[in-house]
């Protein structure tokens, strides 16, 4: 990617207390793509990180994951789900000492013609075999422009100190 | 509009090859780092050479969890090592003129927390011996990252191998 004024920080959040989720709202439609970077820890050691758009909690999402974990190399698919669910972490990512990271690319988010897709890489680190890594492709079956993004865990909460930044990418 | 995806430094290996690629004196003014590598090595008889990344000259405190696909098989493993995976190159037995691609994301590299590293690598080859590799890496060290060294497990990086270090700012 050529260096240039096309990688714009739209908003950043650092949690000052434990919270169930983080929402970026009123997202401008003036970019081409979005990138969401999150560096987080969860209250629980058995959880999934999720992404949801425009506060839609209906069963309008699907996702397919590839994961490396203590269980080996696995792949799973969720259809008609209430969010884009990323890799499940067991025994890792429960402390910012050993955090989880998600790098999510949301393409062509502001068009009003097509369903929206997200590509995500997610990791949870720990200094033992509980470390996990994964990749997820997600689909939101809605043609609306994405104007808000909510991230969180499907159980428990995100711990204080969790950070998330939303960037906008312009092709010109 | 601010430019928040900035080139810190880039390296292109010359005609003599290189045993490693280093970035030193990394400024602490960014939020995250991105390292992008396109590489090939002279390791004889191999289709790829493992890339190994160390920080600040340290050879301890690293852990990895990977998942890989070869086109015919998948596997996952967790390895405590003297490095994190990243910067893999195609090697001498791979189709000529093919180079790998690695994308390495290092969030909060200047913080006093342990450092997490996300690595995506491919060594496509138009042959059966190809590799897609995802890794979660950990460096259990509170020091800010000020230098990065990429070293192949065997052999040297050959001419035209490249590595570019970018800084990302969230404001």
mmCIF file of C-alpha atoms in Angstrom:
data_model
loop_
_atom_site.group_PDB
_atom_site.id
_atom_site.type_symbol
_atom_site.label_atom_id
_atom_site.label_comp_id
_atom_site.label_asym_id
_atom_site.label_seq_id
_atom_site.Cartn_x
_atom_site.Cartn_y
_atom_site.Cartn_z
ATOM 1 C CA UNK A 1 0.000 0.000 0.000
ATOM 2 C CA UNK A 2 1.415 3.334 -0.952
ATOM 3 C CA UNK A 3 1.873 5.691 1.916
ATOM 4 C CA UNK A 4 -0.534 8.531 1.660
ATOM 5 C CA UNK A 5 -3.382 10.300 3.318
ATOM 6 C CA UNK A 6 -5.738 7.350 2.844
ATOM 7 C CA UNK A 7 -5.544 5.628 6.223
ATOM 8 C CA UNK A 8 -7.645 7.858 8.395
ATOM 9 C CA UNK A 9 -8.333 7.231 12.096
ATOM 10 C CA UNK A 10 -12.102 7.713 12.417
ATOM 11 C CA UNK A 11 -12.362 6.990 16.125
ATOM 12 C CA UNK A 12 -10.469 5.252 18.898
ATOM 13 C CA UNK A 13 -11.638 3.987 22.268
ATOM 14 C CA UNK A 14 -9.788 2.826 25.353
ATOM 15 C CA UNK A 15 -12.081 1.383 27.984
ATOM 16 C CA UNK A 16 -11.710 3.020 31.391
ATOM 17 C CA UNK A 17 -13.872 0.338 32.994
ATOM 18 C CA UNK A 18 -15.220 -3.098 32.186
ATOM 19 C CA UNK A 19 -17.813 -2.926 29.399
ATOM 20 C CA UNK A 20 -19.886 -5.476 27.524
ATOM 21 C CA UNK A 21 -19.165 -3.914 24.162
ATOM 22 C CA UNK A 22 -17.780 -0.976 22.190
ATOM 23 C CA UNK A 23 -19.807 0.836 19.532
ATOM 24 C CA UNK A 24 -18.581 3.147 16.813
ATOM 25 C CA UNK A 25 -21.566 5.135 15.561
ATOM 26 C CA UNK A 26 -22.298 7.835 12.989
ATOM 27 C CA UNK A 27 -19.638 6.393 10.690
ATOM 28 C CA UNK A 28 -19.137 8.596 7.673
ATOM 29 C CA UNK A 29 -19.830 7.015 4.300
ATOM 30 C CA UNK A 30 -16.995 8.884 2.645
ATOM 31 C CA UNK A 31 -14.408 6.102 2.704
ATOM 32 C CA UNK A 32 -13.980 3.054 0.504
ATOM 33 C CA UNK A 33 -13.290 0.432 3.174
ATOM 34 C CA UNK A 34 -12.963 0.231 6.932
ATOM 35 C CA UNK A 35 -10.335 -1.417 9.095
ATOM 36 C CA UNK A 36 -10.995 -2.161 12.742
ATOM 37 C CA UNK A 37 -8.089 -2.914 15.055
ATOM 38 C CA UNK A 38 -8.874 -4.201 18.546
ATOM 39 C CA UNK A 39 -6.492 -5.142 21.332
ATOM 40 C CA UNK A 40 -8.544 -6.606 24.109
ATOM 41 C CA UNK A 41 -9.078 -8.998 26.969
ATOM 42 C CA UNK A 42 -12.230 -10.731 28.145
ATOM 43 C CA UNK A 43 -13.565 -11.468 31.609
ATOM 44 C CA UNK A 44 -14.009 -15.115 30.684
ATOM 45 C CA UNK A 45 -11.588 -17.598 29.267
ATOM 46 C CA UNK A 46 -14.106 -19.248 26.992
ATOM 47 C CA UNK A 47 -15.632 -16.715 24.683
ATOM 48 C CA UNK A 48 -16.063 -15.455 21.165
ATOM 49 C CA UNK A 49 -15.359 -11.954 19.971
ATOM 50 C CA UNK A 50 -18.164 -10.674 17.761
ATOM 51 C CA UNK A 51 -18.856 -7.886 15.262
ATOM 52 C CA UNK A 52 -22.329 -6.493 14.590
ATOM 53 C CA UNK A 53 -23.475 -3.774 12.195
ATOM 54 C CA UNK A 54 -26.095 -1.015 12.577
ATOM 55 C CA UNK A 55 -27.285 -2.563 15.863
ATOM 56 C CA UNK A 56 -28.949 -5.361 13.907
ATOM 57 C CA UNK A 57 -29.454 -8.240 16.340
ATOM 58 C CA UNK A 58 -31.475 -10.334 13.909
ATOM 59 C CA UNK A 59 -30.244 -13.630 12.551
ATOM 60 C CA UNK A 60 -28.838 -11.955 9.453
ATOM 61 C CA UNK A 61 -25.176 -12.925 9.760
ATOM 62 C CA UNK A 62 -23.069 -15.890 8.754
ATOM 63 C CA UNK A 63 -19.406 -16.695 9.176
ATOM 64 C CA UNK A 64 -16.788 -19.314 8.405
ATOM 65 C CA UNK A 65 -13.652 -19.678 10.482
ATOM 66 C CA UNK A 66 -10.309 -21.389 10.181
ATOM 67 C CA UNK A 67 -8.596 -21.790 13.530
ATOM 68 C CA UNK A 68 -5.481 -23.165 15.126
ATOM 69 C CA UNK A 69 -5.932 -24.097 18.753
ATOM 70 C CA UNK A 70 -5.083 -26.819 21.271
ATOM 71 C CA UNK A 71 -7.743 -28.847 19.421
ATOM 72 C CA UNK A 72 -5.699 -28.672 16.228
ATOM 73 C CA UNK A 73 -6.624 -27.106 12.906
ATOM 74 C CA UNK A 74 -10.388 -26.682 12.683
ATOM 75 C CA UNK A 75 -12.968 -24.966 10.551
ATOM 76 C CA UNK A 76 -16.553 -24.078 11.410
ATOM 77 C CA UNK A 77 -19.497 -22.305 9.822
ATOM 78 C CA UNK A 78 -22.395 -20.447 11.388
ATOM 79 C CA UNK A 79 -25.493 -19.561 9.378
ATOM 80 C CA UNK A 80 -28.407 -17.308 10.304
ATOM 81 C CA UNK A 81 -26.614 -16.033 13.353
ATOM 82 C CA UNK A 82 -27.060 -12.794 15.294
ATOM 83 C CA UNK A 83 -23.542 -11.462 14.648
ATOM 84 C CA UNK A 84 -20.273 -12.255 12.890
ATOM 85 C CA UNK A 85 -18.676 -14.561 15.400
ATOM 86 C CA UNK A 86 -14.915 -14.873 15.367
ATOM 87 C CA UNK A 87 -12.760 -17.681 16.695
ATOM 88 C CA UNK A 88 -13.528 -19.030 20.139
ATOM 89 C CA UNK A 89 -10.779 -18.640 22.675
ATOM 90 C CA UNK A 90 -10.314 -21.014 25.560
ATOM 91 C CA UNK A 91 -7.818 -20.186 28.241
ATOM 92 C CA UNK A 92 -6.225 -17.219 26.515
ATOM 93 C CA UNK A 93 -6.934 -13.553 26.108
ATOM 94 C CA UNK A 94 -8.339 -13.047 29.610
ATOM 95 C CA UNK A 95 -5.797 -10.453 30.602
ATOM 96 C CA UNK A 96 -4.139 -7.572 28.825
ATOM 97 C CA UNK A 97 -0.960 -9.284 29.936
ATOM 98 C CA UNK A 98 -1.926 -11.894 27.345
ATOM 99 C CA UNK A 99 -4.364 -10.091 25.072
ATOM 100 C CA UNK A 100 -6.496 -10.894 22.091
ATOM 101 C CA UNK A 101 -6.149 -8.983 18.840
ATOM 102 C CA UNK A 102 -8.552 -8.613 15.958
ATOM 103 C CA UNK A 103 -7.773 -7.040 12.591
ATOM 104 C CA UNK A 104 -10.991 -6.743 10.587
ATOM 105 C CA UNK A 105 -11.366 -5.458 7.026
ATOM 106 C CA UNK A 106 -14.857 -4.325 6.022
ATOM 107 C CA UNK A 107 -15.076 -3.786 2.293
ATOM 108 C CA UNK A 108 -17.285 -1.389 0.356
ATOM 109 C CA UNK A 109 -19.213 -0.717 3.552
ATOM 110 C CA UNK A 110 -21.193 2.317 2.403
ATOM 111 C CA UNK A 111 -22.781 0.983 -0.764
ATOM 112 C CA UNK A 112 -26.523 0.391 -0.655
ATOM 113 C CA UNK A 113 -26.665 -2.371 -3.267
ATOM 114 C CA UNK A 114 -24.809 -5.374 -1.903
ATOM 115 C CA UNK A 115 -24.637 -7.380 1.301
ATOM 116 C CA UNK A 116 -21.603 -6.530 3.426
ATOM 117 C CA UNK A 117 -18.586 -8.759 4.037
ATOM 118 C CA UNK A 118 -15.813 -8.721 6.610
ATOM 119 C CA UNK A 119 -12.443 -10.468 6.636
ATOM 120 C CA UNK A 120 -10.861 -10.812 10.051
ATOM 121 C CA UNK A 121 -7.704 -12.174 11.619
ATOM 122 C CA UNK A 122 -7.847 -12.821 15.306
ATOM 123 C CA UNK A 123 -5.347 -14.070 17.837
ATOM 124 C CA UNK A 124 -5.192 -14.719 21.548
ATOM 125 C CA UNK A 125 -1.775 -15.092 23.088
ATOM 126 C CA UNK A 126 -0.489 -16.753 26.215
ATOM 127 C CA UNK A 127 2.842 -18.150 27.176
ATOM 128 C CA UNK A 128 1.638 -21.742 26.971
ATOM 129 C CA UNK A 129 -0.254 -24.020 24.598
ATOM 130 C CA UNK A 130 -3.518 -22.146 25.077
ATOM 131 C CA UNK A 131 -2.584 -19.636 22.394
ATOM 132 C CA UNK A 132 -4.968 -19.519 19.467
ATOM 133 C CA UNK A 133 -5.067 -18.033 16.007
ATOM 134 C CA UNK A 134 -7.803 -17.803 13.423
ATOM 135 C CA UNK A 135 -9.207 -16.229 10.303
ATOM 136 C CA UNK A 136 -12.864 -15.480 9.671
ATOM 137 C CA UNK A 137 -14.965 -14.428 6.731
ATOM 138 C CA UNK A 138 -18.305 -12.926 7.701
ATOM 139 C CA UNK A 139 -21.417 -11.796 5.842
ATOM 140 C CA UNK A 140 -24.183 -9.408 6.887
ATOM 141 C CA UNK A 141 -27.215 -9.952 4.683
ATOM 142 C CA UNK A 142 -28.273 -6.341 4.449
ATOM 143 C CA UNK A 143 -27.810 -3.765 1.706
ATOM 144 C CA UNK A 144 -27.826 -0.774 4.050
ATOM 145 C CA UNK A 145 -24.712 1.321 4.385
ATOM 146 C CA UNK A 146 -22.858 0.478 7.567
ATOM 147 C CA UNK A 147 -23.137 3.446 9.903
ATOM 148 C CA UNK A 148 -22.325 1.770 13.196
ATOM 149 C CA UNK A 149 -20.177 -1.147 14.338
ATOM 150 C CA UNK A 150 -20.421 -2.920 17.671
ATOM 151 C CA UNK A 151 -17.759 -5.275 18.967
ATOM 152 C CA UNK A 152 -17.830 -7.346 22.126
ATOM 153 C CA UNK A 153 -17.736 -10.807 23.572
ATOM 154 C CA UNK A 154 -20.649 -13.203 23.548
ATOM 155 C CA UNK A 155 -20.262 -13.793 27.270
ATOM 156 C CA UNK A 156 -18.883 -11.665 30.090
ATOM 157 C CA UNK A 157 -17.298 -8.345 29.326
ATOM 158 C CA UNK A 158 -14.296 -6.601 27.825
ATOM 159 C CA UNK A 159 -11.898 -5.591 30.553
ATOM 160 C CA UNK A 160 -10.719 -2.083 31.302
ATOM 161 C CA UNK A 161 -7.819 -1.089 29.089
ATOM 162 C CA UNK A 162 -9.208 -2.758 25.976
ATOM 163 C CA UNK A 163 -8.558 -0.577 22.941
ATOM 164 C CA UNK A 164 -10.250 -0.357 19.553
ATOM 165 C CA UNK A 165 -9.567 1.925 16.609
ATOM 166 C CA UNK A 166 -11.601 2.315 13.436
ATOM 167 C CA UNK A 167 -9.764 3.469 10.316
ATOM 168 C CA UNK A 168 -11.207 4.606 7.011
ATOM 169 C CA UNK A 169 -9.455 3.701 3.752
ATOM 170 C CA UNK A 170 -9.809 5.742 0.592
ATOM 171 C CA UNK A 171 -8.759 4.528 -2.808
ATOM 172 C CA UNK A 172 -8.126 8.074 -3.936
ATOM 173 C CA UNK B 1 -6.554 14.385 6.368
ATOM 174 C CA UNK B 2 -3.655 12.948 8.408
ATOM 175 C CA UNK B 3 -1.368 10.365 6.955
ATOM 176 C CA UNK B 4 -1.400 7.630 9.593
ATOM 177 C CA UNK B 5 0.111 4.763 7.552
ATOM 178 C CA UNK B 6 3.711 5.855 7.195
ATOM 179 C CA UNK B 7 6.814 4.151 5.884
ATOM 180 C CA UNK B 8 9.423 3.989 8.631
ATOM 181 C CA UNK B 9 12.036 2.152 6.628
ATOM 182 C CA UNK B 10 12.439 -0.308 3.778
ATOM 183 C CA UNK B 11 15.118 -2.818 2.807
ATOM 184 C CA UNK B 12 15.824 -4.453 -0.545
ATOM 185 C CA UNK B 13 18.435 -7.193 -0.482
ATOM 186 C CA UNK B 14 21.298 -6.658 -2.903
ATOM 187 C CA UNK B 15 23.158 -8.988 -5.214
ATOM 188 C CA UNK B 16 25.248 -10.554 -2.466
ATOM 189 C CA UNK B 17 22.263 -11.766 -0.462
ATOM 190 C CA UNK B 18 21.776 -11.157 3.248
ATOM 191 C CA UNK B 19 21.849 -13.356 6.331
ATOM 192 C CA UNK B 20 19.098 -11.235 7.863
ATOM 193 C CA UNK B 21 17.130 -8.015 7.561
ATOM 194 C CA UNK B 22 17.159 -5.530 10.397
ATOM 195 C CA UNK B 23 15.232 -2.434 11.385
ATOM 196 C CA UNK B 24 16.827 -0.449 14.190
ATOM 197 C CA UNK B 25 16.071 2.750 16.083
ATOM 198 C CA UNK B 26 12.348 2.318 15.490
ATOM 199 C CA UNK B 27 10.604 5.521 16.593
ATOM 200 C CA UNK B 28 8.138 5.211 19.467
ATOM 201 C CA UNK B 29 5.662 7.685 18.037
ATOM 202 C CA UNK B 30 3.221 5.256 16.423
ATOM 203 C CA UNK B 31 0.395 3.139 17.808
ATOM 204 C CA UNK B 32 1.072 -0.079 15.879
ATOM 205 C CA UNK B 33 3.586 -1.452 13.394
ATOM 206 C CA UNK B 34 3.027 -3.316 10.135
ATOM 207 C CA UNK B 35 5.860 -5.289 8.573
ATOM 208 C CA UNK B 36 5.442 -6.526 5.006
ATOM 209 C CA UNK B 37 7.984 -8.949 3.585
ATOM 210 C CA UNK B 38 8.483 -10.448 0.138
ATOM 211 C CA UNK B 39 11.344 -12.928 0.329
ATOM 212 C CA UNK B 40 13.195 -15.849 -1.156
ATOM 213 C CA UNK B 41 16.169 -17.753 0.248
ATOM 214 C CA UNK B 42 18.960 -19.882 -1.153
ATOM 215 C CA UNK B 43 18.183 -22.876 1.069
ATOM 216 C CA UNK B 44 18.953 -25.852 -1.164
ATOM 217 C CA UNK B 45 16.329 -28.540 -1.709
ATOM 218 C CA UNK B 46 13.583 -26.649 0.114
ATOM 219 C CA UNK B 47 10.433 -24.999 -1.179
ATOM 220 C CA UNK B 48 10.351 -22.522 1.682
ATOM 221 C CA UNK B 49 12.478 -21.350 4.567
ATOM 222 C CA UNK B 50 10.949 -20.511 7.907
ATOM 223 C CA UNK B 51 11.216 -16.833 8.798
ATOM 224 C CA UNK B 52 12.166 -15.972 12.353
ATOM 225 C CA UNK B 53 11.615 -12.580 13.971
ATOM 226 C CA UNK B 54 13.310 -11.332 17.127
ATOM 227 C CA UNK B 55 12.944 -8.015 18.904
ATOM 228 C CA UNK B 56 15.588 -5.835 20.524
ATOM 229 C CA UNK B 57 18.188 -8.549 20.006
ATOM 230 C CA UNK B 58 16.438 -10.843 22.483
ATOM 231 C CA UNK B 59 16.365 -14.611 21.958
ATOM 232 C CA UNK B 60 13.983 -15.550 24.776
ATOM 233 C CA UNK B 61 10.360 -15.176 25.856
ATOM 234 C CA UNK B 62 8.647 -16.062 22.561
ATOM 235 C CA UNK B 63 5.631 -18.328 22.020
ATOM 236 C CA UNK B 64 3.743 -19.216 18.829
ATOM 237 C CA UNK B 65 0.444 -20.794 17.816
ATOM 238 C CA UNK B 66 0.045 -21.469 14.130
ATOM 239 C CA UNK B 67 -2.416 -22.995 11.717
ATOM 240 C CA UNK B 68 -1.264 -23.894 8.211
ATOM 241 C CA UNK B 69 -2.504 -25.359 4.984
ATOM 242 C CA UNK B 70 -0.388 -26.944 2.278
ATOM 243 C CA UNK B 71 -3.058 -27.517 -0.328
ATOM 244 C CA UNK B 72 -3.460 -31.109 0.800
ATOM 245 C CA UNK B 73 -3.286 -30.956 4.594
ATOM 246 C CA UNK B 74 -3.817 -28.678 7.585
ATOM 247 C CA UNK B 75 -2.228 -28.650 10.993
ATOM 248 C CA UNK B 76 -1.803 -26.500 14.079
ATOM 249 C CA UNK B 77 0.897 -26.349 16.694
ATOM 250 C CA UNK B 78 2.142 -24.292 19.610
ATOM 251 C CA UNK B 79 5.842 -23.687 19.889
ATOM 252 C CA UNK B 80 7.867 -21.908 22.535
ATOM 253 C CA UNK B 81 10.971 -20.729 20.772
ATOM 254 C CA UNK B 82 13.651 -18.106 20.537
ATOM 255 C CA UNK B 83 11.631 -16.191 17.958
ATOM 256 C CA UNK B 84 8.179 -15.578 16.536
ATOM 257 C CA UNK B 85 7.307 -16.724 13.053
ATOM 258 C CA UNK B 86 7.351 -14.122 10.292
ATOM 259 C CA UNK B 87 9.173 -13.327 7.079
ATOM 260 C CA UNK B 88 9.094 -16.803 5.589
ATOM 261 C CA UNK B 89 10.657 -17.002 2.156
ATOM 262 C CA UNK B 90 10.265 -19.280 -0.790
ATOM 263 C CA UNK B 91 13.478 -21.305 -1.196
ATOM 264 C CA UNK B 92 15.748 -22.690 -3.891
ATOM 265 C CA UNK B 93 13.518 -25.608 -4.910
ATOM 266 C CA UNK B 94 10.483 -23.379 -5.458
ATOM 267 C CA UNK B 95 9.527 -22.196 -8.919
ATOM 268 C CA UNK B 96 12.061 -19.617 -9.990
ATOM 269 C CA UNK B 97 11.234 -15.942 -9.573
ATOM 270 C CA UNK B 98 8.539 -16.678 -7.012
ATOM 271 C CA UNK B 99 8.787 -14.820 -3.733
ATOM 272 C CA UNK B 100 6.749 -15.177 -0.558
ATOM 273 C CA UNK B 101 4.470 -12.595 1.028
ATOM 274 C CA UNK B 102 4.223 -11.957 4.757
ATOM 275 C CA UNK B 103 1.984 -9.471 6.566
ATOM 276 C CA UNK B 104 2.908 -8.977 10.204
ATOM 277 C CA UNK B 105 0.869 -6.748 12.527
ATOM 278 C CA UNK B 106 2.363 -5.651 15.858
ATOM 279 C CA UNK B 107 -0.124 -3.704 18.001
ATOM 280 C CA UNK B 108 0.956 -1.515 20.912
ATOM 281 C CA UNK B 109 4.620 -2.142 20.219
ATOM 282 C CA UNK B 110 5.720 0.725 22.459
ATOM 283 C CA UNK B 111 3.689 -0.323 25.493
ATOM 284 C CA UNK B 112 4.950 -1.955 28.676
ATOM 285 C CA UNK B 113 2.682 -4.977 28.189
ATOM 286 C CA UNK B 114 3.757 -8.220 26.567
ATOM 287 C CA UNK B 115 3.736 -7.934 22.791
ATOM 288 C CA UNK B 116 1.348 -9.839 20.544
ATOM 289 C CA UNK B 117 2.190 -10.403 16.883
ATOM 290 C CA UNK B 118 -0.160 -11.476 14.100
ATOM 291 C CA UNK B 119 1.454 -13.105 11.044
ATOM 292 C CA UNK B 120 -0.058 -14.111 7.686
ATOM 293 C CA UNK B 121 2.275 -15.802 5.205
ATOM 294 C CA UNK B 122 1.995 -17.447 1.804
ATOM 295 C CA UNK B 123 4.504 -19.196 -0.412
ATOM 296 C CA UNK B 124 2.476 -19.827 -3.549
ATOM 297 C CA UNK B 125 4.415 -21.837 -6.091
ATOM 298 C CA UNK B 126 2.194 -23.087 -8.935
ATOM 299 C CA UNK B 127 3.137 -26.546 -7.698
ATOM 300 C CA UNK B 128 2.126 -28.941 -4.972
ATOM 301 C CA UNK B 129 4.564 -27.512 -2.441
ATOM 302 C CA UNK B 130 2.841 -24.310 -1.362
ATOM 303 C CA UNK B 131 1.950 -22.994 2.045
ATOM 304 C CA UNK B 132 -0.555 -20.700 3.727
ATOM 305 C CA UNK B 133 0.375 -19.954 7.318
ATOM 306 C CA UNK B 134 -1.349 -17.950 10.075
ATOM 307 C CA UNK B 135 0.384 -17.379 13.400
ATOM 308 C CA UNK B 136 -0.303 -15.772 16.752
ATOM 309 C CA UNK B 137 2.974 -14.773 18.340
ATOM 310 C CA UNK B 138 3.846 -13.537 21.800
ATOM 311 C CA UNK B 139 6.957 -11.864 23.129
ATOM 312 C CA UNK B 140 6.702 -11.920 26.925
ATOM 313 C CA UNK B 141 8.676 -8.781 27.534
ATOM 314 C CA UNK B 142 7.668 -5.351 28.809
ATOM 315 C CA UNK B 143 10.263 -3.450 26.791
ATOM 316 C CA UNK B 144 9.188 -1.218 23.941
ATOM 317 C CA UNK B 145 10.185 -2.674 20.573
ATOM 318 C CA UNK B 146 13.044 -0.626 19.191
ATOM 319 C CA UNK B 147 14.542 -3.090 16.713
ATOM 320 C CA UNK B 148 13.343 -6.011 14.576
ATOM 321 C CA UNK B 149 15.486 -8.718 12.993
ATOM 322 C CA UNK B 150 14.207 -11.197 10.398
ATOM 323 C CA UNK B 151 16.325 -14.285 9.807
ATOM 324 C CA UNK B 152 15.692 -17.400 7.687
ATOM 325 C CA UNK B 153 16.107 -20.660 9.571
ATOM 326 C CA UNK B 154 18.569 -21.827 6.894
ATOM 327 C CA UNK B 155 20.457 -19.968 4.216
ATOM 328 C CA UNK B 156 20.347 -16.336 3.229
ATOM 329 C CA UNK B 157 17.778 -13.996 1.759
ATOM 330 C CA UNK B 158 18.482 -13.594 -1.946
ATOM 331 C CA UNK B 159 18.560 -10.482 -4.105
ATOM 332 C CA UNK B 160 15.256 -8.625 -4.526
ATOM 333 C CA UNK B 161 13.875 -9.825 -1.220
ATOM 334 C CA UNK B 162 12.181 -6.822 0.370
ATOM 335 C CA UNK B 163 10.889 -5.779 3.772
ATOM 336 C CA UNK B 164 9.000 -2.597 4.587
ATOM 337 C CA UNK B 165 8.192 -1.380 8.079
ATOM 338 C CA UNK B 166 5.175 0.904 8.461
ATOM 339 C CA UNK B 167 3.951 2.860 11.444
ATOM 340 C CA UNK B 168 0.229 3.272 12.156
ATOM 341 C CA UNK B 169 -1.179 6.131 14.244
ATOM 342 C CA UNK B 170 -4.640 6.141 15.751
ATOM 343 C CA UNK B 171 -4.795 9.919 15.920
#
